[in-house]
CSV table of C-alpha atoms in Angstrom, one decimal:
chain,number,residue,atom,x,y,z
A,1,UNK,CA,-128.7,-175.9,132.0
A,2,UNK,CA,-131.3,-178.6,131.7
A,3,UNK,CA,-130.9,-182.0,130.0
A,4,UNK,CA,-130.4,-181.3,125.4
A,5,UNK,CA,-133.4,-183.3,125.7
A,6,UNK,CA,-135.4,-180.7,127.6
A,7,UNK,CA,-134.3,-177.6,125.6
A,8,UNK,CA,-136.6,-176.0,123.3
A,9,UNK,CA,-133.9,-175.4,120.7
A,10,UNK,CA,-136.0,-173.7,118.1
A,11,UNK,CA,-137.3,-171.7,120.8
A,12,UNK,CA,-133.8,-169.9,121.9
A,13,UNK,CA,-131.6,-170.2,118.3
A,14,UNK,CA,-133.0,-169.9,114.7
A,15,UNK,CA,-131.3,-169.6,111.8
A,16,UNK,CA,-132.9,-167.7,108.6
A,17,UNK,CA,-132.3,-167.5,105.0
A,18,UNK,CA,-132.2,-163.4,104.3
A,19,UNK,CA,-130.8,-160.6,106.1
A,20,UNK,CA,-133.2,-160.2,108.6
A,21,UNK,CA,-135.5,-162.0,110.9
A,22,UNK,CA,-138.8,-162.7,109.4
A,23,UNK,CA,-142.2,-160.4,111.3
A,24,UNK,CA,-143.9,-163.3,110.9
A,25,UNK,CA,-143.0,-165.9,113.4
A,26,UNK,CA,-144.8,-168.6,111.4
A,27,UNK,CA,-142.0,-168.4,108.4
A,28,UNK,CA,-139.8,-171.5,108.9
A,29,UNK,CA,-136.0,-171.1,110.3
A,30,UNK,CA,-133.3,-173.2,108.3
A,31,UNK,CA,-133.9,-176.9,109.3
A,32,UNK,CA,-130.9,-178.8,111.1
A,33,UNK,CA,-130.0,-180.4,114.7
A,34,UNK,CA,-129.4,-178.4,117.2
A,35,UNK,CA,-126.5,-179.8,120.2
A,36,UNK,CA,-124.8,-178.9,123.7
A,37,UNK,CA,-120.8,-179.2,124.0
A,38,UNK,CA,-120.2,-177.9,127.3
A,39,UNK,CA,-121.4,-174.8,127.4
A,40,UNK,CA,-121.5,-174.1,123.6
A,41,UNK,CA,-124.9,-174.4,121.7
A,42,UNK,CA,-124.2,-175.6,117.9
A,43,UNK,CA,-126.6,-175.6,115.0
A,44,UNK,CA,-125.8,-177.9,112.2
A,45,UNK,CA,-128.0,-177.3,109.0
A,46,UNK,CA,-129.0,-180.5,107.3
A,47,UNK,CA,-127.8,-178.7,104.1
A,48,UNK,CA,-124.7,-177.7,103.5
A,49,UNK,CA,-124.7,-174.0,103.2
A,50,UNK,CA,-124.2,-172.6,99.6
A,51,UNK,CA,-121.5,-169.9,99.5
A,52,UNK,CA,-122.8,-166.1,99.0
A,53,UNK,CA,-126.0,-166.8,100.3
A,54,UNK,CA,-127.0,-164.5,103.8
A,55,UNK,CA,-128.5,-165.6,106.4
A,56,UNK,CA,-129.3,-164.2,109.8
A,57,UNK,CA,-129.1,-165.8,113.5
A,58,UNK,CA,-131.2,-164.8,116.5
A,59,UNK,CA,-130.8,-166.2,119.7
A,60,UNK,CA,-132.9,-165.5,122.5
A,61,UNK,CA,-131.0,-164.0,125.7
A,62,UNK,CA,-134.2,-163.6,128.1
A,63,UNK,CA,-135.4,-167.4,126.9
A,64,UNK,CA,-132.3,-169.0,127.7
A,65,UNK,CA,-131.9,-167.2,131.1
A,66,UNK,CA,-135.6,-168.1,131.6
A,67,UNK,CA,-134.8,-171.8,131.0
A,68,UNK,CA,-132.5,-172.2,133.5
A,69,UNK,CA,-134.4,-170.1,136.3
A,70,UNK,CA,-132.0,-167.2,136.6
A,71,UNK,CA,-133.1,-163.4,136.0
A,72,UNK,CA,-131.2,-161.8,133.1
A,73,UNK,CA,-128.0,-159.5,134.4
A,74,UNK,CA,-128.5,-155.6,133.6
A,75,UNK,CA,-126.8,-154.9,130.3
A,76,UNK,CA,-127.8,-157.8,128.3
A,77,UNK,CA,-130.3,-157.7,125.5
A,78,UNK,CA,-133.5,-159.3,125.1
A,79,UNK,CA,-131.9,-160.9,121.9
A,80,UNK,CA,-129.0,-160.9,119.9
A,81,UNK,CA,-129.1,-161.5,116.2
A,82,UNK,CA,-126.0,-161.5,113.3
A,83,UNK,CA,-126.1,-161.5,109.6
A,84,UNK,CA,-124.0,-163.1,107.4
A,85,UNK,CA,-122.2,-165.1,104.5
A,86,UNK,CA,-120.4,-167.9,103.9
A,87,UNK,CA,-117.3,-166.9,101.5
A,88,UNK,CA,-116.7,-168.0,98.3
A,89,UNK,CA,-114.7,-170.9,98.0
A,90,UNK,CA,-111.8,-170.7,95.8
A,91,UNK,CA,-111.5,-173.4,93.0
A,92,UNK,CA,-109.2,-176.3,93.9
A,93,UNK,CA,-107.1,-176.8,90.9
A,94,UNK,CA,-104.8,-180.1,90.2
A,95,UNK,CA,-106.3,-181.7,93.8
A,96,UNK,CA,-110.0,-182.5,92.9
A,97,UNK,CA,-109.8,-185.8,91.0
A,98,UNK,CA,-107.4,-188.9,92.5
A,99,UNK,CA,-107.4,-190.8,89.8
A,100,UNK,CA,-109.6,-192.6,86.9
A,101,UNK,CA,-109.7,-196.4,85.9
A,102,UNK,CA,-108.9,-197.9,84.2
A,103,UNK,CA,-105.4,-196.3,84.3
A,104,UNK,CA,-104.3,-197.7,80.5
A,105,UNK,CA,-104.0,-195.3,77.4
A,106,UNK,CA,-105.7,-198.1,75.0
A,107,UNK,CA,-108.7,-199.6,75.8
A,108,UNK,CA,-111.2,-201.7,74.4
A,109,UNK,CA,-114.2,-200.2,72.0
A,110,UNK,CA,-116.6,-202.2,73.9
A,111,UNK,CA,-115.5,-200.9,77.6
A,112,UNK,CA,-118.6,-200.8,79.5
A,113,UNK,CA,-117.4,-198.6,83.0
A,114,UNK,CA,-115.3,-195.8,84.0
A,115,UNK,CA,-114.6,-195.0,87.7
A,116,UNK,CA,-113.6,-191.3,88.6
A,117,UNK,CA,-112.2,-190.9,92.0
A,118,UNK,CA,-112.2,-187.8,94.0
A,119,UNK,CA,-109.9,-186.5,97.0
A,120,UNK,CA,-113.2,-185.2,98.7
A,121,UNK,CA,-116.7,-185.5,98.5
A,122,UNK,CA,-118.8,-184.2,95.6
A,123,UNK,CA,-121.8,-182.0,95.6
A,124,UNK,CA,-125.5,-183.1,94.7
A,125,UNK,CA,-125.8,-181.5,91.0
A,126,UNK,CA,-126.2,-184.0,88.6
A,127,UNK,CA,-122.7,-185.5,87.3
A,128,UNK,CA,-123.7,-185.6,83.8
A,129,UNK,CA,-123.9,-182.2,83.3
A,130,UNK,CA,-120.0,-181.8,84.1
A,131,UNK,CA,-118.6,-185.0,82.5
A,132,UNK,CA,-117.4,-185.0,78.8
A,133,UNK,CA,-116.4,-187.6,76.5
A,134,UNK,CA,-114.9,-185.7,73.6
A,135,UNK,CA,-114.0,-187.4,70.1
A,136,UNK,CA,-110.8,-186.5,68.3
A,137,UNK,CA,-112.6,-183.4,66.2
A,138,UNK,CA,-113.1,-182.0,70.1
A,139,UNK,CA,-117.2,-182.6,70.0
A,140,UNK,CA,-119.1,-183.7,72.7
A,141,UNK,CA,-120.3,-187.1,72.3
A,142,UNK,CA,-124.2,-187.0,72.7
A,143,UNK,CA,-124.8,-189.3,76.1
A,144,UNK,CA,-122.1,-192.0,75.9
A,145,UNK,CA,-123.0,-193.2,79.3
A,146,UNK,CA,-125.9,-194.1,81.1
A,147,UNK,CA,-127.8,-191.2,82.9
A,148,UNK,CA,-129.2,-191.5,86.0
A,149,UNK,CA,-129.7,-187.8,88.1
A,150,UNK,CA,-128.3,-188.3,91.1
A,151,UNK,CA,-124.8,-190.3,89.5
A,152,UNK,CA,-123.9,-193.7,90.3
A,153,UNK,CA,-121.9,-192.7,93.4
A,154,UNK,CA,-120.3,-194.8,96.1
A,155,UNK,CA,-121.8,-193.6,100.1
A,156,UNK,CA,-119.3,-190.9,100.3
A,157,UNK,CA,-119.7,-189.8,97.0
A,158,UNK,CA,-115.9,-189.7,96.1
A,159,UNK,CA,-116.2,-192.5,93.8
A,160,UNK,CA,-118.0,-192.0,90.3
A,161,UNK,CA,-118.9,-194.7,88.0
A,162,UNK,CA,-119.4,-194.1,84.3
A,163,UNK,CA,-121.4,-196.6,82.6
A,164,UNK,CA,-121.3,-196.5,78.7
A,165,UNK,CA,-125.0,-197.0,77.5
A,166,UNK,CA,-125.1,-201.6,77.2
A,167,UNK,CA,-127.4,-200.5,74.2
A,168,UNK,CA,-124.8,-198.9,72.3
A,169,UNK,CA,-122.2,-201.4,73.5
A,170,UNK,CA,-124.1,-204.8,72.6
A,171,UNK,CA,-124.1,-205.4,68.6
A,172,UNK,CA,-127.7,-205.5,67.1
A,173,UNK,CA,-130.1,-203.8,69.3
A,174,UNK,CA,-131.9,-200.7,69.1
A,175,UNK,CA,-129.3,-197.9,70.7
A,176,UNK,CA,-126.6,-199.6,68.9
A,177,UNK,CA,-128.3,-199.7,65.6
A,178,UNK,CA,-130.0,-196.1,65.8
A,179,UNK,CA,-127.3,-194.2,67.5
A,180,UNK,CA,-124.0,-196.2,66.7
A,181,UNK,CA,-121.1,-197.4,69.3
A,182,UNK,CA,-119.6,-195.0,71.7
A,183,UNK,CA,-116.4,-195.9,71.1
A,184,UNK,CA,-114.9,-196.7,67.5
A,185,UNK,CA,-111.5,-198.9,67.2
A,186,UNK,CA,-108.5,-196.6,65.9
A,187,UNK,CA,-110.3,-193.3,67.3
A,188,UNK,CA,-109.1,-191.4,70.4
A,189,UNK,CA,-110.7,-189.4,73.1
A,190,UNK,CA,-111.0,-187.8,76.3
A,191,UNK,CA,-113.1,-187.9,79.6
A,192,UNK,CA,-112.7,-184.4,80.4
A,193,UNK,CA,-114.6,-182.3,83.3
A,194,UNK,CA,-116.3,-179.4,84.0
A,195,UNK,CA,-114.3,-176.8,85.9
A,196,UNK,CA,-116.8,-175.1,87.6
A,197,UNK,CA,-118.1,-178.7,88.6
A,198,UNK,CA,-118.9,-177.9,92.7
A,199,UNK,CA,-117.3,-180.6,95.6
A,200,UNK,CA,-119.5,-180.6,98.6
A,201,UNK,CA,-118.2,-177.9,100.2
A,202,UNK,CA,-119.2,-175.7,97.1
A,203,UNK,CA,-115.8,-175.5,95.6
A,204,UNK,CA,-115.4,-175.6,91.6
A,205,UNK,CA,-112.9,-178.4,91.2
A,206,UNK,CA,-110.7,-176.2,88.4
A,207,UNK,CA,-109.1,-177.2,85.5
A,208,UNK,CA,-108.3,-181.0,85.7
A,209,UNK,CA,-106.4,-183.0,83.2
A,210,UNK,CA,-108.5,-185.0,81.1
A,211,UNK,CA,-107.9,-188.6,80.8
A,212,UNK,CA,-106.8,-189.8,77.2
A,213,UNK,CA,-107.2,-193.2,75.4
A,214,UNK,CA,-107.2,-194.9,72.5
A,215,UNK,CA,-109.7,-197.3,71.5
A,216,UNK,CA,-108.7,-200.9,70.2
A,217,UNK,CA,-110.4,-203.7,68.8
A,218,UNK,CA,-113.4,-205.0,71.1
A,219,UNK,CA,-112.5,-207.7,73.3
A,220,UNK,CA,-114.9,-210.4,73.3
A,221,UNK,CA,-113.3,-213.1,74.9
A,222,UNK,CA,-113.9,-214.6,78.7
A,223,UNK,CA,-111.4,-213.9,81.5
A,224,UNK,CA,-109.9,-217.3,82.3
A,225,UNK,CA,-108.4,-217.6,85.9
A,226,UNK,CA,-107.3,-221.2,85.7
A,227,UNK,CA,-104.1,-219.2,83.3
A,228,UNK,CA,-104.0,-216.9,86.2
A,229,UNK,CA,-100.5,-217.1,87.9
A,230,UNK,CA,-100.3,-217.2,92.1
A,231,UNK,CA,-97.1,-215.8,93.4
A,232,UNK,CA,-97.5,-217.2,97.0
A,233,UNK,CA,-95.5,-215.7,100.1
A,234,UNK,CA,-93.4,-217.8,102.7
A,235,UNK,CA,-94.9,-218.4,105.8
A,236,UNK,CA,-94.3,-215.9,108.9
A,237,UNK,CA,-94.1,-213.3,106.5
A,238,UNK,CA,-96.4,-210.8,105.7
A,239,UNK,CA,-95.5,-210.2,102.0
A,240,UNK,CA,-98.7,-209.9,99.6
A,241,UNK,CA,-99.9,-212.8,97.7
A,242,UNK,CA,-99.4,-212.1,94.5
A,243,UNK,CA,-101.4,-212.6,91.4
A,244,UNK,CA,-101.1,-211.7,87.4
A,245,UNK,CA,-103.6,-212.0,84.9
A,246,UNK,CA,-103.0,-210.8,81.1
A,247,UNK,CA,-105.7,-208.4,80.3
A,248,UNK,CA,-106.8,-205.7,82.7
A,249,UNK,CA,-110.0,-206.6,84.9
A,250,UNK,CA,-112.5,-203.7,86.3
A,251,UNK,CA,-111.1,-202.4,88.6
A,252,UNK,CA,-113.8,-202.1,91.6
A,253,UNK,CA,-115.1,-205.4,90.8
A,254,UNK,CA,-111.1,-207.2,91.3
A,255,UNK,CA,-111.0,-205.1,94.8
A,256,UNK,CA,-113.8,-207.0,96.1
A,257,UNK,CA,-114.4,-210.3,94.6
A,258,UNK,CA,-111.2,-212.1,94.7
A,259,UNK,CA,-110.8,-213.4,98.1
A,260,UNK,CA,-108.5,-215.4,100.2
A,261,UNK,CA,-109.6,-219.1,101.8
A,262,UNK,CA,-107.6,-221.0,104.6
A,263,UNK,CA,-109.0,-223.9,106.3
A,264,UNK,CA,-112.9,-222.6,105.0
A,265,UNK,CA,-112.2,-219.4,106.7
A,266,UNK,CA,-112.1,-216.0,104.8
A,267,UNK,CA,-108.7,-214.6,105.7
A,268,UNK,CA,-108.7,-210.8,105.8
A,269,UNK,CA,-106.8,-209.2,103.4
A,270,UNK,CA,-106.7,-206.0,101.6
A,271,UNK,CA,-106.4,-205.5,97.8
A,272,UNK,CA,-104.4,-203.6,95.6
A,273,UNK,CA,-104.2,-203.5,92.1
A,274,UNK,CA,-101.2,-202.8,89.9
A,275,UNK,CA,-99.6,-202.9,86.5
A,276,UNK,CA,-102.8,-201.5,84.8
A,277,UNK,CA,-105.0,-203.7,86.3
A,278,UNK,CA,-103.4,-207.0,85.1
A,279,UNK,CA,-101.7,-207.7,88.6
A,280,UNK,CA,-103.5,-207.9,92.2
A,281,UNK,CA,-102.0,-207.5,95.4
A,282,UNK,CA,-103.8,-209.3,99.0
A,283,UNK,CA,-102.0,-207.9,101.7
A,284,UNK,CA,-102.4,-210.1,104.9
A,285,UNK,CA,-103.6,-208.4,108.7
A,286,UNK,CA,-101.1,-211.0,109.9
A,287,UNK,CA,-98.3,-213.1,109.6
A,288,UNK,CA,-99.5,-215.9,107.0
A,289,UNK,CA,-99.2,-219.6,108.3
A,290,UNK,CA,-98.3,-222.6,106.8
A,291,UNK,CA,-100.6,-224.8,104.8
A,292,UNK,CA,-103.3,-225.2,101.7
A,293,UNK,CA,-105.3,-222.0,100.5
A,294,UNK,CA,-107.5,-221.5,97.8
A,295,UNK,CA,-108.2,-217.8,95.6
A,296,UNK,CA,-112.1,-217.6,95.7
A,297,UNK,CA,-113.3,-215.9,92.6
A,298,UNK,CA,-116.6,-214.5,92.4
A,299,UNK,CA,-118.5,-215.4,89.4
A,300,UNK,CA,-119.5,-211.7,88.8
A,301,UNK,CA,-116.0,-210.6,88.2
A,302,UNK,CA,-115.7,-208.8,85.1
A,303,UNK,CA,-113.2,-207.6,82.9
A,304,UNK,CA,-113.2,-204.1,81.0
A,305,UNK,CA,-116.1,-204.9,78.7
A,306,UNK,CA,-118.1,-207.1,81.0
A,307,UNK,CA,-117.4,-210.5,80.1
A,308,UNK,CA,-117.2,-213.0,82.7
A,309,UNK,CA,-115.2,-216.4,83.3
A,310,UNK,CA,-118.5,-218.1,82.5
A,311,UNK,CA,-120.0,-215.5,79.8
A,312,UNK,CA,-119.7,-213.2,77.3
A,313,UNK,CA,-121.6,-209.4,77.9
A,314,UNK,CA,-121.9,-209.2,74.3
A,315,UNK,CA,-122.9,-212.1,72.6
A,316,UNK,CA,-125.2,-213.3,69.5
A,317,UNK,CA,-126.6,-216.2,71.2
A,318,UNK,CA,-126.9,-218.2,74.5
A,319,UNK,CA,-125.6,-222.1,75.2
A,320,UNK,CA,-125.1,-224.3,77.6
A,321,UNK,CA,-121.3,-223.0,78.1
A,322,UNK,CA,-123.0,-219.5,78.3
A,323,UNK,CA,-125.2,-219.5,81.9
A,324,UNK,CA,-125.5,-216.2,82.2
A,325,UNK,CA,-128.7,-215.5,84.5
A,326,UNK,CA,-128.0,-219.3,86.6
A,327,UNK,CA,-126.7,-219.7,89.2
A,328,UNK,CA,-122.9,-220.1,89.3
A,329,UNK,CA,-120.5,-221.3,92.1
A,330,UNK,CA,-117.4,-219.2,92.9
A,331,UNK,CA,-114.2,-220.6,91.6
A,332,UNK,CA,-111.7,-222.1,93.6
A,333,UNK,CA,-108.1,-221.8,93.0
A,334,UNK,CA,-105.7,-223.8,94.8
A,335,UNK,CA,-102.4,-222.8,96.0
A,336,UNK,CA,-99.7,-223.6,98.8
A,337,UNK,CA,-97.9,-221.6,101.3
A,338,UNK,CA,-94.9,-223.2,102.9
C-alpha cells in the first residue's frame, strides 16, 4: 500500500454518530487520527466515545483496491459498514481513589488545600459537581472550594487539588465576613464523592469511603526548618536521608520543593512522605558519596495552612519580617555524609 501520508483516509474509512451512513456526503464524520499498522488501518477518535452511543463505520472496499492499483476480487462488496455501541462500563467500586491528603484525621481550621489522587485518569466533567464537603448535620457546605470549571488537575488528570476559598480562610476579608469560614474548630466534616462521577473511560467510580476529619484551631505559625532533624545515611549506602519536622507540610509541595545539593550540583533523589506528612525520606538513585551536603528548601514551601518559613498566609499586618511578595533565596541547611 502507498505510504501512509498519501492515503486519503477519510475517503476510505469513516465513522459516524447514529445507526446509518448519512445520505448527505457533506455531513461530518467523527474527528480523529488514522494510522497504518502492518495490514491494518486504525482510527483513533479525538475524544473517548461515551458508552451507549450508537456509531456506524463504513469502509470503501472498491476505493481501497483502486488505491493500490488492483482489481477488486469477485464477490467483494463495494463497501462494508457496521453499526456498533461501546458497552456500558461497570462501576469501579472501591478502586477509584488511591489516597487523599492530608492524611491526618485532625486538620487546622485554616486548611488551604486537599489533594485527591485517583488510580486512573478522570473524565472531563466539572469536579465540583461531584465532590462534596459535608458537615456534622449531614449538609453539603456551599462553595467551600475555589470552583474552576475544569478543575485543578495534574497533566494526566489523576490528582485533583481542592483549594479552600482563600477569602473564607483569611480573617477580616469580604467572603469571610459575609459567608463565614468553611471549617470551624471542634467540628467534624467529611469529604465525599458522587458515586456516579465517571473516569476517562466512562466508568462510574461507585461508592467510595469518605475522608473524615475533625478540625482544630487555626495554625498561624511559620515553618521553621532550623528545627528540623536530619538523619544522614552512611556513604556507600543507598539508604534515604530522613528529615522530620513537628507539623504536617503540604504534601505536593514538600515532594518537589526540598532537594539535596552536593558540590553545587542537584543530587537525583525520589521524595516520599510518611508519618502524616511529618517525615520526608529522600531516596538516592545511586550510592551516597562521603562529603558535605545541603538540604535546599524552596521559600514557597507551605504547611497545611499556607504558611511558609517567611510569611503567614493569614496575617493582619506586613513587616520586614514578613517578606511576602519579595524575592527570597532558597534556604540551605548543611549536613554531612561520612
